Short mmCIF file of C-alpha atoms in Angstrom, two decimals:
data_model
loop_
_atom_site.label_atom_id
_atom_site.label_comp_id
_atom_site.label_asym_id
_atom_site.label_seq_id
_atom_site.Cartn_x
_atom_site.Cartn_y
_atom_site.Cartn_z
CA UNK S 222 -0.50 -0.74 -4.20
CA UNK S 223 0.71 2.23 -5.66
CA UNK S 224 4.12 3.71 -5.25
CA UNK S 225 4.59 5.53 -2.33
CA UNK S 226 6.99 8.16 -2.51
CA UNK S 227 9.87 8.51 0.29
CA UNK S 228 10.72 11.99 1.40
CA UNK S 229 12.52 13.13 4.39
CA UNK S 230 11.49 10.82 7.92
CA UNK S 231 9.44 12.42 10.61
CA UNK S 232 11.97 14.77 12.60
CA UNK S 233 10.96 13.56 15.83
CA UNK S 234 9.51 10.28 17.43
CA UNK S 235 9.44 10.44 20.46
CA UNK S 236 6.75 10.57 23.22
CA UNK S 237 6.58 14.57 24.49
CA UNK S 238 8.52 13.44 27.87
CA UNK S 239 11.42 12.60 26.03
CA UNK S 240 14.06 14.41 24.35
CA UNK S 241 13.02 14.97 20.43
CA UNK S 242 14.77 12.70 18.08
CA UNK S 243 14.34 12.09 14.54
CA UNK S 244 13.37 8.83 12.92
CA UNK S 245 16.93 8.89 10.64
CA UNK S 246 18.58 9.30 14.30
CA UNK S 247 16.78 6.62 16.19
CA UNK S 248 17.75 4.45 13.87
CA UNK S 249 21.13 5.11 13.65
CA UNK S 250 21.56 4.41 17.45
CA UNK S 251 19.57 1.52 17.03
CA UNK S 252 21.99 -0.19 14.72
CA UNK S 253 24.60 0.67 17.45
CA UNK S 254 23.10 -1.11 19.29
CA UNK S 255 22.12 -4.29 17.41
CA UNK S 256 25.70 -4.73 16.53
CA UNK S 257 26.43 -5.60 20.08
CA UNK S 258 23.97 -8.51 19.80
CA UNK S 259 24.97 -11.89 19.02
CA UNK S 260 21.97 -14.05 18.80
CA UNK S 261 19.08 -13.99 16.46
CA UNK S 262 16.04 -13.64 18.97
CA UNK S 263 17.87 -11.26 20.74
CA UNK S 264 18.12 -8.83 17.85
CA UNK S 265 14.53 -9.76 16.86
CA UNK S 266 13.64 -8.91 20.29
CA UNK S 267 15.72 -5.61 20.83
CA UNK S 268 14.48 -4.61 17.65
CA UNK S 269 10.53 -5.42 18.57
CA UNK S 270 11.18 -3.37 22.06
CA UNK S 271 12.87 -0.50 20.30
CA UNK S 272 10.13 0.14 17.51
CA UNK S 273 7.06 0.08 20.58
CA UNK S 274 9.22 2.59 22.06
CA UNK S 275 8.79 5.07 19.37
CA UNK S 276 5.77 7.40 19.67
CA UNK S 277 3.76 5.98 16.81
CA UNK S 278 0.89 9.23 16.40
CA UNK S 279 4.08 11.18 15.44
CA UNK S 280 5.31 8.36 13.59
CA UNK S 281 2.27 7.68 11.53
CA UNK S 282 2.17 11.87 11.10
CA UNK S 283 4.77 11.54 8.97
CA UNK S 284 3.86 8.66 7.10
CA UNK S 285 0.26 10.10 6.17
CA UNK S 286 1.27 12.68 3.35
CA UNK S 287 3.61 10.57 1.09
CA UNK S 288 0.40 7.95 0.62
CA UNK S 289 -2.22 10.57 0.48
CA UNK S 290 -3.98 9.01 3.68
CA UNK S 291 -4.38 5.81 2.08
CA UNK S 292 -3.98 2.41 3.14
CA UNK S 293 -0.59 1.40 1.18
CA UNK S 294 -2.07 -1.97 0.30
CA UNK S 295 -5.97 -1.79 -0.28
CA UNK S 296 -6.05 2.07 -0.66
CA UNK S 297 -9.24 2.71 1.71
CA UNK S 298 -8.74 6.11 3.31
CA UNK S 299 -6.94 6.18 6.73
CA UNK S 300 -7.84 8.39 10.03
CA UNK S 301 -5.56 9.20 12.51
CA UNK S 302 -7.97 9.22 16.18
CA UNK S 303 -10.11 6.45 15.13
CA UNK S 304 -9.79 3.18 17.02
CA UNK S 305 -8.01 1.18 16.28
CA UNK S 306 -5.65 3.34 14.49
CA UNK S 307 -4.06 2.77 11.29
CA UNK S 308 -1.14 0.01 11.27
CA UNK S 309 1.92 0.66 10.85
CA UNK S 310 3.33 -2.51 8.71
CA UNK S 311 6.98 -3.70 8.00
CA UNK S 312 7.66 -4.49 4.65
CA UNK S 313 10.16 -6.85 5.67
CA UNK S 314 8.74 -8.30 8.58
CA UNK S 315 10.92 -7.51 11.94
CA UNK S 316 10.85 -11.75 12.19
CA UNK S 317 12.64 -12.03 8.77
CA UNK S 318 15.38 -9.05 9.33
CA UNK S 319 15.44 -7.28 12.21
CA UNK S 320 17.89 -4.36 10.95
CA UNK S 321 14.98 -3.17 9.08
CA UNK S 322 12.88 -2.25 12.07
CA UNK S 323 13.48 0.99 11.84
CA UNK S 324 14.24 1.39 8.69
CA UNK S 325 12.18 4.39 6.95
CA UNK S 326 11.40 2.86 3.43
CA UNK S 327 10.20 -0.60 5.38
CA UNK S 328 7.39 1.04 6.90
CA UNK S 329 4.06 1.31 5.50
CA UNK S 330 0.49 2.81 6.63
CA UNK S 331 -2.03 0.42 6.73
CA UNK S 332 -5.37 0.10 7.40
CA UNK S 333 -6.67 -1.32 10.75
CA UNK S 334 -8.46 -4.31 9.34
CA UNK S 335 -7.57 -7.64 11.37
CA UNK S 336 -8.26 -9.84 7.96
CA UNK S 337 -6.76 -7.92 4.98
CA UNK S 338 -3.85 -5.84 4.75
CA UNK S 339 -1.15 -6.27 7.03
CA UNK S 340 -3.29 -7.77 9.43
CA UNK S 341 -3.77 -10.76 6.59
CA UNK S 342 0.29 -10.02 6.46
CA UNK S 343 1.90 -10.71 9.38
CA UNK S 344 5.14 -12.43 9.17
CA UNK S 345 4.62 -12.78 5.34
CA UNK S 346 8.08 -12.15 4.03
CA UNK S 347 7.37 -10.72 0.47
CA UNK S 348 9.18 -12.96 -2.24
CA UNK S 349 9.78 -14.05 -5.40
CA UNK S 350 9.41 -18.26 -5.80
CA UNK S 351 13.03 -17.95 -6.12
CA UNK S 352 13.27 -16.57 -2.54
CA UNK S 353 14.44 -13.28 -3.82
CA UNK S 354 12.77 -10.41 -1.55
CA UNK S 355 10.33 -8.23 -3.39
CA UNK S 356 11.07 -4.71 -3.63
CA UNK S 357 10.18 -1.99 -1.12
CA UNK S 358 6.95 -0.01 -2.29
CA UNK S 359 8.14 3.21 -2.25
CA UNK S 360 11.11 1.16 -4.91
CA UNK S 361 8.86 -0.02 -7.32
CA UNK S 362 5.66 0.39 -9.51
CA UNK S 363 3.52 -2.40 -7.82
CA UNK S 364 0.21 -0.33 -9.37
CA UNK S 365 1.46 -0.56 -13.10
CA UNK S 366 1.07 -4.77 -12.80
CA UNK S 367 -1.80 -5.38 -10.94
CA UNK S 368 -5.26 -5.48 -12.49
CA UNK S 369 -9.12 -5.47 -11.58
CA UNK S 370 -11.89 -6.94 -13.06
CA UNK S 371 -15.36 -5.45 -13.05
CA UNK S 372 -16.61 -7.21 -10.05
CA UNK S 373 -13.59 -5.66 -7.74
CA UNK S 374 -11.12 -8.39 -7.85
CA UNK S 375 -7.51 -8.16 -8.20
CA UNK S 376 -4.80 -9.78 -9.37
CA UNK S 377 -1.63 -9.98 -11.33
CA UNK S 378 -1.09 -8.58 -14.87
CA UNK S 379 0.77 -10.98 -17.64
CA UNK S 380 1.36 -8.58 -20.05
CA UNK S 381 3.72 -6.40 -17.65
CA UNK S 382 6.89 -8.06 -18.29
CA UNK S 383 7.47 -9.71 -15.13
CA UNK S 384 9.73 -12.42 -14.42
CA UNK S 385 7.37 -16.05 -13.56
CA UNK S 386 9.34 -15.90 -10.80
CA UNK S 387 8.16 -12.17 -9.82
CA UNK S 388 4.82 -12.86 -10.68
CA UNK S 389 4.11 -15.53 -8.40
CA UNK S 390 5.33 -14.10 -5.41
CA UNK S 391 3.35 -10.91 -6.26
CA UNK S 392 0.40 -12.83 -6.33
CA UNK S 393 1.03 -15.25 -3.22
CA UNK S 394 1.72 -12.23 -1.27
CA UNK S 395 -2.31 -10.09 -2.35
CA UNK S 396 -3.93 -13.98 -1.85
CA UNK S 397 -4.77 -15.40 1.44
CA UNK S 398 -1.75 -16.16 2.69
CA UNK S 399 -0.18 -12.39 2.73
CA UNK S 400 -2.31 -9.06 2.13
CA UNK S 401 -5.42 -11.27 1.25
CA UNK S 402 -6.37 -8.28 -1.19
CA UNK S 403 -9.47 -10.80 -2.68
CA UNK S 404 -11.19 -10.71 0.56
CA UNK S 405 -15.17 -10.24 0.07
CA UNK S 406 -15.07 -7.06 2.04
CA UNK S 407 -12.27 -5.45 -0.62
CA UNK S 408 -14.11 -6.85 -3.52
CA UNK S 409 -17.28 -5.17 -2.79
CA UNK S 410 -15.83 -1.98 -2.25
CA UNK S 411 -13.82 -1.95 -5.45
CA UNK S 412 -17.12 -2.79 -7.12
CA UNK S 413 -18.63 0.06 -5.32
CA UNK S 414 -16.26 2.20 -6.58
CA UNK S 415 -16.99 1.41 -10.06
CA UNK S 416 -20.64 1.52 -9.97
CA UNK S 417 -20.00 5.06 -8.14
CA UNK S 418 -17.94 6.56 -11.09
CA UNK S 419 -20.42 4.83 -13.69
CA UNK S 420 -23.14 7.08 -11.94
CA UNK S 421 -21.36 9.67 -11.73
CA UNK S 422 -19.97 9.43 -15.84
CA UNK S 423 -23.97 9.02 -16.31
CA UNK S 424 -24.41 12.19 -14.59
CA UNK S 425 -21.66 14.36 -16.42
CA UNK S 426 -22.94 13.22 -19.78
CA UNK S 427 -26.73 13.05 -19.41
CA UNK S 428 -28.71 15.14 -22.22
CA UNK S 429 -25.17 15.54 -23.82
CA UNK S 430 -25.09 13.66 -27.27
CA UNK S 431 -21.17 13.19 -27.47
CA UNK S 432 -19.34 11.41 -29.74
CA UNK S 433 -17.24 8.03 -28.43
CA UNK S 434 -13.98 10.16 -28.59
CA UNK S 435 -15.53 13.00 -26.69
CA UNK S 436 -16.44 10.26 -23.49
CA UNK S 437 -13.84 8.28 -23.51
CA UNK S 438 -11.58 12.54 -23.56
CA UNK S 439 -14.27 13.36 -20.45
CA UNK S 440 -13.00 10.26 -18.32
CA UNK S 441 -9.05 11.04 -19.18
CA UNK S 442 -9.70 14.12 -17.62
CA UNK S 443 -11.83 12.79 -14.42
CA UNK S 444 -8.65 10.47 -14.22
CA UNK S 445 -6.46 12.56 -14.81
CA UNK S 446 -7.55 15.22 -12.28
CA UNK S 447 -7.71 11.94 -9.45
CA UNK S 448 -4.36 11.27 -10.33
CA UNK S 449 -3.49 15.09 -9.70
CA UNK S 450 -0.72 15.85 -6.62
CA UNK S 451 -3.21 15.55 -3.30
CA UNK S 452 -5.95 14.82 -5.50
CA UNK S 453 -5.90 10.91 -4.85
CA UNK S 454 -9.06 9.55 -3.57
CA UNK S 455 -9.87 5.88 -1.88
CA UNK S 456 -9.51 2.53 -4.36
CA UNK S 457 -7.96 4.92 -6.73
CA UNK S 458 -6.55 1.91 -9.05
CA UNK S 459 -9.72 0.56 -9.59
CA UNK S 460 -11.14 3.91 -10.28
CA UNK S 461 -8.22 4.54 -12.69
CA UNK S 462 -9.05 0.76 -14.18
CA UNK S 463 -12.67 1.83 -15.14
CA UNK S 464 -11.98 5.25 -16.23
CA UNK S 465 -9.24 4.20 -18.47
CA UNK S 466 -11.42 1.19 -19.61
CA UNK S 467 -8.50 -1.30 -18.78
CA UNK S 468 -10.57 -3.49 -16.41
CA UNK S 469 -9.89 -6.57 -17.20
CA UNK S 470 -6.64 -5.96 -19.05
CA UNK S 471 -3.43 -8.79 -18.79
CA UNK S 472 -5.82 -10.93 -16.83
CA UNK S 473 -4.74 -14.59 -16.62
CA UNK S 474 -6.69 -17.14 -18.12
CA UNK S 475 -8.94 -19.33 -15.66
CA UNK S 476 -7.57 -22.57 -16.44
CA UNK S 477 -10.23 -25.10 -18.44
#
């Protein structure tokens, strides 16, 4: 979950026998709209009906470059003409606010998986314990709290500064109940990822006799170059986590 910067919305979604209209646009008359509406399920309704209407290839067109073709949530790499095709998830769940449907910063690539992701979302409304919403990804440095251990799992730094309150709805919301980031299928993969850069460090350093400031200088510069603009590759975080040896780091302690 790392942020995901929020540049100008895709200039046109709609379908190529309709007239071209910008995401910032459709939007705008879709609040015009929703202000005539009374009831709840009405608006949640409108607002469901108007979001299928957009063309979601061009949609998802624009949403590919400011997360680096990555899901936003487990950061596996995203295709566009695969089936099924990448998600596209609402922060803020059309259920919980409807005004958001549209909403550029509420929407989200994700991958396709029906377990994990937003398919493990769904209606999860992302909150504090307190009931205060969590913050919009493209808002807020999710990455810089979260944590992986060697065997691929995730979960919530406490040595970020984070509120108790914060905390726990961060990590309610990458268990089971929301993004279900812990899933077997995620784990491995992270795990993969590690034992792929340990091959690969094992590679670069083979036959070299360097000193333990000289390795740890080689892996800040593999990092450094994944971190590069368009240089981000799949499970980046936990690639970042090993490279930077902070696997492990801020993670809670199993109770006794």
């Amino acid at each position: 979950m790392r942020r995901i910067p929020r540049p100008w919305p895709p200039r046109n979604v709609r379908r190529d026998d309709e007239t071209a209209q910008s995401l910032s646009d459709a939007n705008r008359a879709f609040q015009r709209e929703l202000n005539g509406r009374t009831s709840p399920e009405e608006k949640r309704v409108v607002a469901r009906s108007t979001f299928d209407g957009l063309d979601k290839e061009k949609l998802r067109a624009g949403m590919y470059p400011p997360q680096r073709s990555l899901c936003a949530y487990c950061e596996a790499t995203l295709y566009e003409g695969r089936h099924p095709a990448p998600r596209i998830d609402h922060w803020i769940p059309i259920s919980h606010d409807p005004t958001q449907a549209l909403l550029w910063k509420n929407l989200y690539l994700s991958c396709p998986r029906h377990d994990t992701c937003d398919g493990g979302k769904q209606e999860t409304v992302p909150q504090e314990t307190n009931g205060t919403l969590l913050p919009w990804p493209s808002d807020f440095d999710y990455h810089g709290h979260i944590g992986f251990t060697s065997q691929g799992e995730t979960y919530v730094r406490t040595d970020t500064g984070l509120s108790d309150s914060f905390r726990e709805g961060l990590a309610g919301l990458i268990e089971k109940h929301g993004l279900h980031l812990n899933h077997p299928t995620l784990r491995e993969a992270r795990k993969g990822k590690i034992d792929a850069e340990k091959r690969k460090i094992a590679r670069r350093f083979d036959g070299r006799n360097l000193t333990s400031e000289e390795r740890v200088a080689e892996k800040d510069e593999i990092a450094s170059a994944y971190e590069a603009e368009g240089c981000w590759v799949d499970f980046i975080s936990v690639r970042l986590a090993y490279l930077r040896k902070t696997l492990g780091v801020g993670q809670p302690t199993p109770p006794p």
